[in-house]
């Protein structure tokens, strides 16, 4: 649906997007994740023909973003960052304007607008001026605008920024709903958001792709080792040594003395679930007592920080 | 075409979404009427010549006031990104906005026809002169609008757009004035007198309609609309 090859965009001496390539297939919900200034917005602006890349090419719905930019824009619904809207219009005139520019025949217009009002939950604000609406409703009007021509592709730049928690959940629900039959790219800083809405993630940092994959795949990309914490009370001295002999364990560290003679160890392994069982078995064999055994997988947040700070320090 | 029309409709309607349009028109007509009748009763001649004489000076402030918002506001609020990612070409967007401001100017001028009616009731004015005067006003108004619209695309601050428009239009307007021509080298004087927006106006509004003057104004409009398209493109 979207195919991006070595896109590059510079502003003066800032390289905003540096040689980015990726593909998005039909029906995917792709999340752009990255710190401020990573190049997410710039990439989206090139895909929506607001900016022209310095080099590289991209096709959206089979059309080239430079050669065929009008066709591209017909297939895409775009919600820019902060959902800018014509504040001096009322909600319905605004949607009518977008429908007119998009060439929706007047016989269908009223029906489409009614459907948008329903889908985006705008019933209570139809007669109001856009400028008077709360941030959440502005965001909904923005979404309604992106959907009015029933596009195959949606590009949403930080659709939930600035909303309160309940609005965030509602907008996410809405995106999930409307993303069922569409290809979606959305950008965000909020990590749980990608896990909640995206089928695939692209971590962008300093204009380059730092990692890409499903949230699960990213765990292994980041060298995703699980941490297993275990607190053991034993008479023999060889506990750490025996623990490290368990297959799959890459490191054993004593992390603290607890009350009642328990000692807490931290084990690192790629296969945390099996190692947990092995630890238990070893305890039974050696007559240790265990009063704590739990496993922590690397969260997307850890991966994000790891990937985006690793590059900076290098 | 339908997309130009959609933008035109939005822009034209947005003049009337706030009281500002009504204030502009009232001030414009009030000033025009006041200045005109002041002279009218002094001279005691049933002619609109003095009205057309002051019109460019009113336009000098009135036109930038109606164009300053057109691009500057889009840039400031960020709706430019919205507009230019809809399937419209840069030319269509520029034309839609130009036509909206032009129509607004035509409406204001049409309201000033009241003056023509009053003058006709009081005396026997030359219809050719009135026609020429309005033609000149429409042409010079269109030229001012194209300049103001272009300059509005260079900034996100409406006030800045207003000021640079007034200054630019003023300079281009007096370029062909005798007063300026006296101060410049002889060889450049014909160039100035040709380029000046004012010199062409005088002959048209006297009722002397020369196609060269009409072509001149249309070229000025075309040139600044072209610059406008280029400046919108330059964001890319
Ligand atoms: N029009 C512009 N002129 C100059 N520099 C720009 C322009 N647009 C973006 N940049 C620069 O390009 C880089 C990438 O910006 P971009 O807006 O794409 O980041 P982002 O990932 O969207 O960030 P955020 O999460 O803050 O929205 C930044 O360094 C920014 O300063
Ligand atoms: Mg951004």
PDB file of C-alpha atoms in Angstrom, chain A residues 16-171:
ATOM      1  CA  UNK A  16      15.311  15.692   9.394  1.00  0.00           C
ATOM      2  CA  UNK A  17      14.853  12.368   7.599  1.00  0.00           C
ATOM      3  CA  UNK A  18      17.875  10.361   6.582  1.00  0.00           C
ATOM      4  CA  UNK A  19      17.560   7.635   4.006  1.00  0.00           C
ATOM      5  CA  UNK A  20      14.440   5.961   5.362  1.00  0.00           C
ATOM      6  CA  UNK A  21      12.944   2.906   3.657  1.00  0.00           C
ATOM      7  CA  UNK A  22       9.973   0.827   4.703  1.00  0.00           C
ATOM      8  CA  UNK A  23       6.837  -0.850   3.408  1.00  0.00           C
ATOM      9  CA  UNK A  24       3.328  -0.881   4.744  1.00  0.00           C
ATOM     10  CA  UNK A  25       0.982  -3.528   3.470  1.00  0.00           C
ATOM     11  CA  UNK A  26      -2.760  -3.328   3.204  1.00  0.00           C
ATOM     12  CA  UNK A  27      -4.627  -3.455   6.475  1.00  0.00           C
ATOM     13  CA  UNK A  28      -1.581  -2.835   8.639  1.00  0.00           C
ATOM     14  CA  UNK A  29      -1.547  -0.297  11.442  1.00  0.00           C
ATOM     15  CA  UNK A  30       1.991   1.034  11.566  1.00  0.00           C
ATOM     16  CA  UNK A  31       3.176   3.127  14.491  1.00  0.00           C
ATOM     17  CA  UNK A  32       5.957   5.702  14.244  1.00  0.00           C
ATOM     18  CA  UNK A  33       7.645   5.947  17.575  1.00  0.00           C
ATOM     19  CA  UNK A  34      10.429   8.352  18.332  1.00  0.00           C
ATOM     20  CA  UNK A  35      11.605  11.222  20.500  1.00  0.00           C
ATOM     21  CA  UNK A  36      10.960  14.886  19.654  1.00  0.00           C
ATOM     22  CA  UNK A  37      12.604  15.953  16.428  1.00  0.00           C
ATOM     23  CA  UNK A  38      13.076  12.370  15.240  1.00  0.00           C
ATOM     24  CA  UNK A  39      11.563  13.084  11.830  1.00  0.00           C
ATOM     25  CA  UNK A  40       8.132  11.503  12.204  1.00  0.00           C
ATOM     26  CA  UNK A  41       6.182  14.556  11.091  1.00  0.00           C
ATOM     27  CA  UNK A  42       8.590  15.262   8.246  1.00  0.00           C
ATOM     28  CA  UNK A  43       8.184  11.701   6.942  1.00  0.00           C
ATOM     29  CA  UNK A  44       4.405  11.990   7.094  1.00  0.00           C
ATOM     30  CA  UNK A  45       4.491  15.349   5.345  1.00  0.00           C
ATOM     31  CA  UNK A  46       6.416  13.828   2.472  1.00  0.00           C
ATOM     32  CA  UNK A  47       3.959  10.941   2.204  1.00  0.00           C
ATOM     33  CA  UNK A  48       1.064  13.405   2.074  1.00  0.00           C
ATOM     34  CA  UNK A  49       2.785  15.628  -0.500  1.00  0.00           C
ATOM     35  CA  UNK A  50       3.105  18.643   1.773  1.00  0.00           C
ATOM     36  CA  UNK A  51       6.871  18.406   1.394  1.00  0.00           C
ATOM     37  CA  UNK A  52       8.951  17.080  -1.479  1.00  0.00           C
ATOM     38  CA  UNK A  53      11.836  14.775  -0.553  1.00  0.00           C
ATOM     39  CA  UNK A  54      15.376  15.873  -1.403  1.00  0.00           C
ATOM     40  CA  UNK A  55      16.068  12.364  -2.611  1.00  0.00           C
ATOM     41  CA  UNK A  56      14.454   8.957  -2.616  1.00  0.00           C
ATOM     42  CA  UNK A  57      11.020   7.925  -3.787  1.00  0.00           C
ATOM     43  CA  UNK A  58       7.794   6.691  -2.310  1.00  0.00           C
ATOM     44  CA  UNK A  59       4.562   5.374  -3.667  1.00  0.00           C
ATOM     45  CA  UNK A  60       1.261   5.571  -1.856  1.00  0.00           C
ATOM     46  CA  UNK A  61      -1.600   3.446  -3.186  1.00  0.00           C
ATOM     47  CA  UNK A  62       0.550   2.822  -6.244  1.00  0.00           C
ATOM     48  CA  UNK A  63       1.057   6.524  -7.037  1.00  0.00           C
ATOM     49  CA  UNK A  64       4.344   8.369  -6.857  1.00  0.00           C
ATOM     50  CA  UNK A  65       4.338  11.114  -4.225  1.00  0.00           C
ATOM     51  CA  UNK A  66       6.086  13.625  -6.496  1.00  0.00           C
ATOM     52  CA  UNK A  67       4.857  12.745  -9.996  1.00  0.00           C
ATOM     53  CA  UNK A  68       1.312  11.877  -9.054  1.00  0.00           C
ATOM     54  CA  UNK A  69       0.764  13.960  -5.979  1.00  0.00           C
ATOM     55  CA  UNK A  70      -2.916  14.784  -6.604  1.00  0.00           C
ATOM     56  CA  UNK A  71      -3.751  11.079  -6.934  1.00  0.00           C
ATOM     57  CA  UNK A  72      -1.873  10.319  -3.720  1.00  0.00           C
ATOM     58  CA  UNK A  73      -3.804  12.986  -1.853  1.00  0.00           C
ATOM     59  CA  UNK A  74      -7.105  11.565  -3.120  1.00  0.00           C
ATOM     60  CA  UNK A  75      -6.327   8.188  -1.556  1.00  0.00           C
ATOM     61  CA  UNK A  76      -5.090   9.501   1.768  1.00  0.00           C
ATOM     62  CA  UNK A  77      -6.795  11.002   4.783  1.00  0.00           C
ATOM     63  CA  UNK A  78      -4.284  13.052   6.782  1.00  0.00           C
ATOM     64  CA  UNK A  79      -4.575  14.468  10.261  1.00  0.00           C
ATOM     65  CA  UNK A  80      -1.676  16.884  10.806  1.00  0.00           C
ATOM     66  CA  UNK A  81      -0.026  17.329  14.199  1.00  0.00           C
ATOM     67  CA  UNK A  82      -2.233  19.319  16.618  1.00  0.00           C
ATOM     68  CA  UNK A  83      -5.212  18.895  14.258  1.00  0.00           C
ATOM     69  CA  UNK A  84      -5.267  22.388  12.732  1.00  0.00           C
ATOM     70  CA  UNK A  85      -8.771  23.412  11.638  1.00  0.00           C
ATOM     71  CA  UNK A  86     -10.513  26.459  10.217  1.00  0.00           C
ATOM     72  CA  UNK A  87     -11.631  27.907  13.515  1.00  0.00           C
ATOM     73  CA  UNK A  88     -14.134  30.382  12.081  1.00  0.00           C
ATOM     74  CA  UNK A  89     -16.354  27.704  10.546  1.00  0.00           C
ATOM     75  CA  UNK A  90     -19.049  25.607  12.126  1.00  0.00           C
ATOM     76  CA  UNK A  91     -18.531  21.861  12.210  1.00  0.00           C
ATOM     77  CA  UNK A  92     -20.893  21.043   9.357  1.00  0.00           C
ATOM     78  CA  UNK A  93     -19.698  23.794   6.993  1.00  0.00           C
ATOM     79  CA  UNK A  94     -16.179  22.667   7.666  1.00  0.00           C
ATOM     80  CA  UNK A  95     -16.939  19.084   6.710  1.00  0.00           C
ATOM     81  CA  UNK A  96     -18.872  20.347   3.676  1.00  0.00           C
ATOM     82  CA  UNK A  97     -15.845  22.323   2.593  1.00  0.00           C
ATOM     83  CA  UNK A  98     -13.591  19.280   2.768  1.00  0.00           C
ATOM     84  CA  UNK A  99     -16.222  17.216   0.934  1.00  0.00           C
ATOM     85  CA  UNK A 100     -16.426  19.876  -1.809  1.00  0.00           C
ATOM     86  CA  UNK A 101     -12.678  20.055  -2.279  1.00  0.00           C
ATOM     87  CA  UNK A 102     -12.586  16.266  -2.394  1.00  0.00           C
ATOM     88  CA  UNK A 103     -15.198  16.332  -5.120  1.00  0.00           C
ATOM     89  CA  UNK A 104     -17.854  14.338  -3.299  1.00  0.00           C
ATOM     90  CA  UNK A 105     -21.079  14.683  -5.325  1.00  0.00           C
ATOM     91  CA  UNK A 106     -23.673  16.855  -3.655  1.00  0.00           C
ATOM     92  CA  UNK A 107     -26.205  14.001  -3.619  1.00  0.00           C
ATOM     93  CA  UNK A 108     -23.913  11.987  -1.333  1.00  0.00           C
ATOM     94  CA  UNK A 109     -22.614  14.864   0.747  1.00  0.00           C
ATOM     95  CA  UNK A 110     -25.288  15.110   3.401  1.00  0.00           C
ATOM     96  CA  UNK A 111     -25.241  11.350   3.953  1.00  0.00           C
ATOM     97  CA  UNK A 112     -21.482  11.221   4.298  1.00  0.00           C
ATOM     98  CA  UNK A 113     -21.428  14.097   6.746  1.00  0.00           C
ATOM     99  CA  UNK A 114     -24.145  12.457   8.818  1.00  0.00           C
ATOM    100  CA  UNK A 115     -22.139   9.243   8.904  1.00  0.00           C
ATOM    101  CA  UNK A 116     -18.979  11.115   9.946  1.00  0.00           C
ATOM    102  CA  UNK A 117     -20.877  12.839  12.728  1.00  0.00           C
ATOM    103  CA  UNK A 118     -22.037   9.442  13.980  1.00  0.00           C
ATOM    104  CA  UNK A 119     -18.699   7.655  13.599  1.00  0.00           C
ATOM    105  CA  UNK A 120     -16.743  10.372  15.339  1.00  0.00           C
ATOM    106  CA  UNK A 121     -19.312  11.133  18.029  1.00  0.00           C
ATOM    107  CA  UNK A 122     -19.936  14.731  16.994  1.00  0.00           C
ATOM    108  CA  UNK A 123     -23.714  14.778  17.530  1.00  0.00           C
ATOM    109  CA  UNK A 124     -23.545  17.199  20.442  1.00  0.00           C
ATOM    110  CA  UNK A 125     -21.462  19.811  18.621  1.00  0.00           C
ATOM    111  CA  UNK A 126     -22.808  19.914  15.049  1.00  0.00           C
ATOM    112  CA  UNK A 127     -23.946  23.527  15.133  1.00  0.00           C
ATOM    113  CA  UNK A 128     -20.949  24.886  17.034  1.00  0.00           C
ATOM    114  CA  UNK A 129     -17.996  26.837  15.719  1.00  0.00           C
ATOM    115  CA  UNK A 130     -14.856  24.756  15.487  1.00  0.00           C
ATOM    116  CA  UNK A 131     -12.915  27.417  17.393  1.00  0.00           C
ATOM    117  CA  UNK A 132     -15.169  26.975  20.437  1.00  0.00           C
ATOM    118  CA  UNK A 133     -14.659  23.224  20.750  1.00  0.00           C
ATOM    119  CA  UNK A 134     -12.553  21.470  23.346  1.00  0.00           C
ATOM    120  CA  UNK A 135      -9.339  19.837  22.232  1.00  0.00           C
ATOM    121  CA  UNK A 136     -10.902  16.372  22.187  1.00  0.00           C
ATOM    122  CA  UNK A 137     -13.753  17.450  19.958  1.00  0.00           C
ATOM    123  CA  UNK A 138     -11.369  19.309  17.652  1.00  0.00           C
ATOM    124  CA  UNK A 139      -9.435  16.077  17.322  1.00  0.00           C
ATOM    125  CA  UNK A 140     -12.665  14.283  16.423  1.00  0.00           C
ATOM    126  CA  UNK A 141     -13.549  16.896  13.827  1.00  0.00           C
ATOM    127  CA  UNK A 142     -10.043  16.428  12.456  1.00  0.00           C
ATOM    128  CA  UNK A 143     -10.611  12.670  12.250  1.00  0.00           C
ATOM    129  CA  UNK A 144     -13.999  13.169  10.601  1.00  0.00           C
ATOM    130  CA  UNK A 145     -12.279  15.335   8.005  1.00  0.00           C
ATOM    131  CA  UNK A 146      -9.723  12.631   7.249  1.00  0.00           C
ATOM    132  CA  UNK A 147     -12.445  10.026   6.788  1.00  0.00           C
ATOM    133  CA  UNK A 148     -15.036  11.872   4.769  1.00  0.00           C
ATOM    134  CA  UNK A 149     -13.952  10.464   1.401  1.00  0.00           C
ATOM    135  CA  UNK A 150     -13.607   6.957   2.814  1.00  0.00           C
ATOM    136  CA  UNK A 151      -9.849   6.758   2.132  1.00  0.00           C
ATOM    137  CA  UNK A 152      -7.920   3.494   1.956  1.00  0.00           C
ATOM    138  CA  UNK A 153      -5.025   5.063   3.784  1.00  0.00           C
ATOM    139  CA  UNK A 154      -4.983   7.125   6.950  1.00  0.00           C
ATOM    140  CA  UNK A 155      -1.986   9.079   8.181  1.00  0.00           C
ATOM    141  CA  UNK A 156      -2.442  10.437  11.689  1.00  0.00           C
ATOM    142  CA  UNK A 157       0.219  12.578  13.357  1.00  0.00           C
ATOM    143  CA  UNK A 158      -0.007  12.224  17.136  1.00  0.00           C
ATOM    144  CA  UNK A 159      -3.767  11.762  17.196  1.00  0.00           C
ATOM    145  CA  UNK A 160      -4.042  11.597  20.975  1.00  0.00           C
ATOM    146  CA  UNK A 161      -1.646  14.324  22.142  1.00  0.00           C
ATOM    147  CA  UNK A 162      -3.116  16.749  24.623  1.00  0.00           C
ATOM    148  CA  UNK A 163      -6.187  14.706  25.427  1.00  0.00           C
ATOM    149  CA  UNK A 164      -7.282  13.603  28.873  1.00  0.00           C
ATOM    150  CA  UNK A 165      -7.018   9.882  29.703  1.00  0.00           C
ATOM    151  CA  UNK A 166     -10.623   9.045  28.969  1.00  0.00           C
ATOM    152  CA  UNK A 167     -10.535  10.917  25.664  1.00  0.00           C
ATOM    153  CA  UNK A 168      -7.321   9.095  24.786  1.00  0.00           C
ATOM    154  CA  UNK A 169      -9.019   5.771  25.301  1.00  0.00           C
ATOM    155  CA  UNK A 170     -12.026   6.841  23.239  1.00  0.00           C
ATOM    156  CA  UNK A 171      -9.945   8.188  20.349  1.00  0.00           C
TER     157      UNK A 171
END
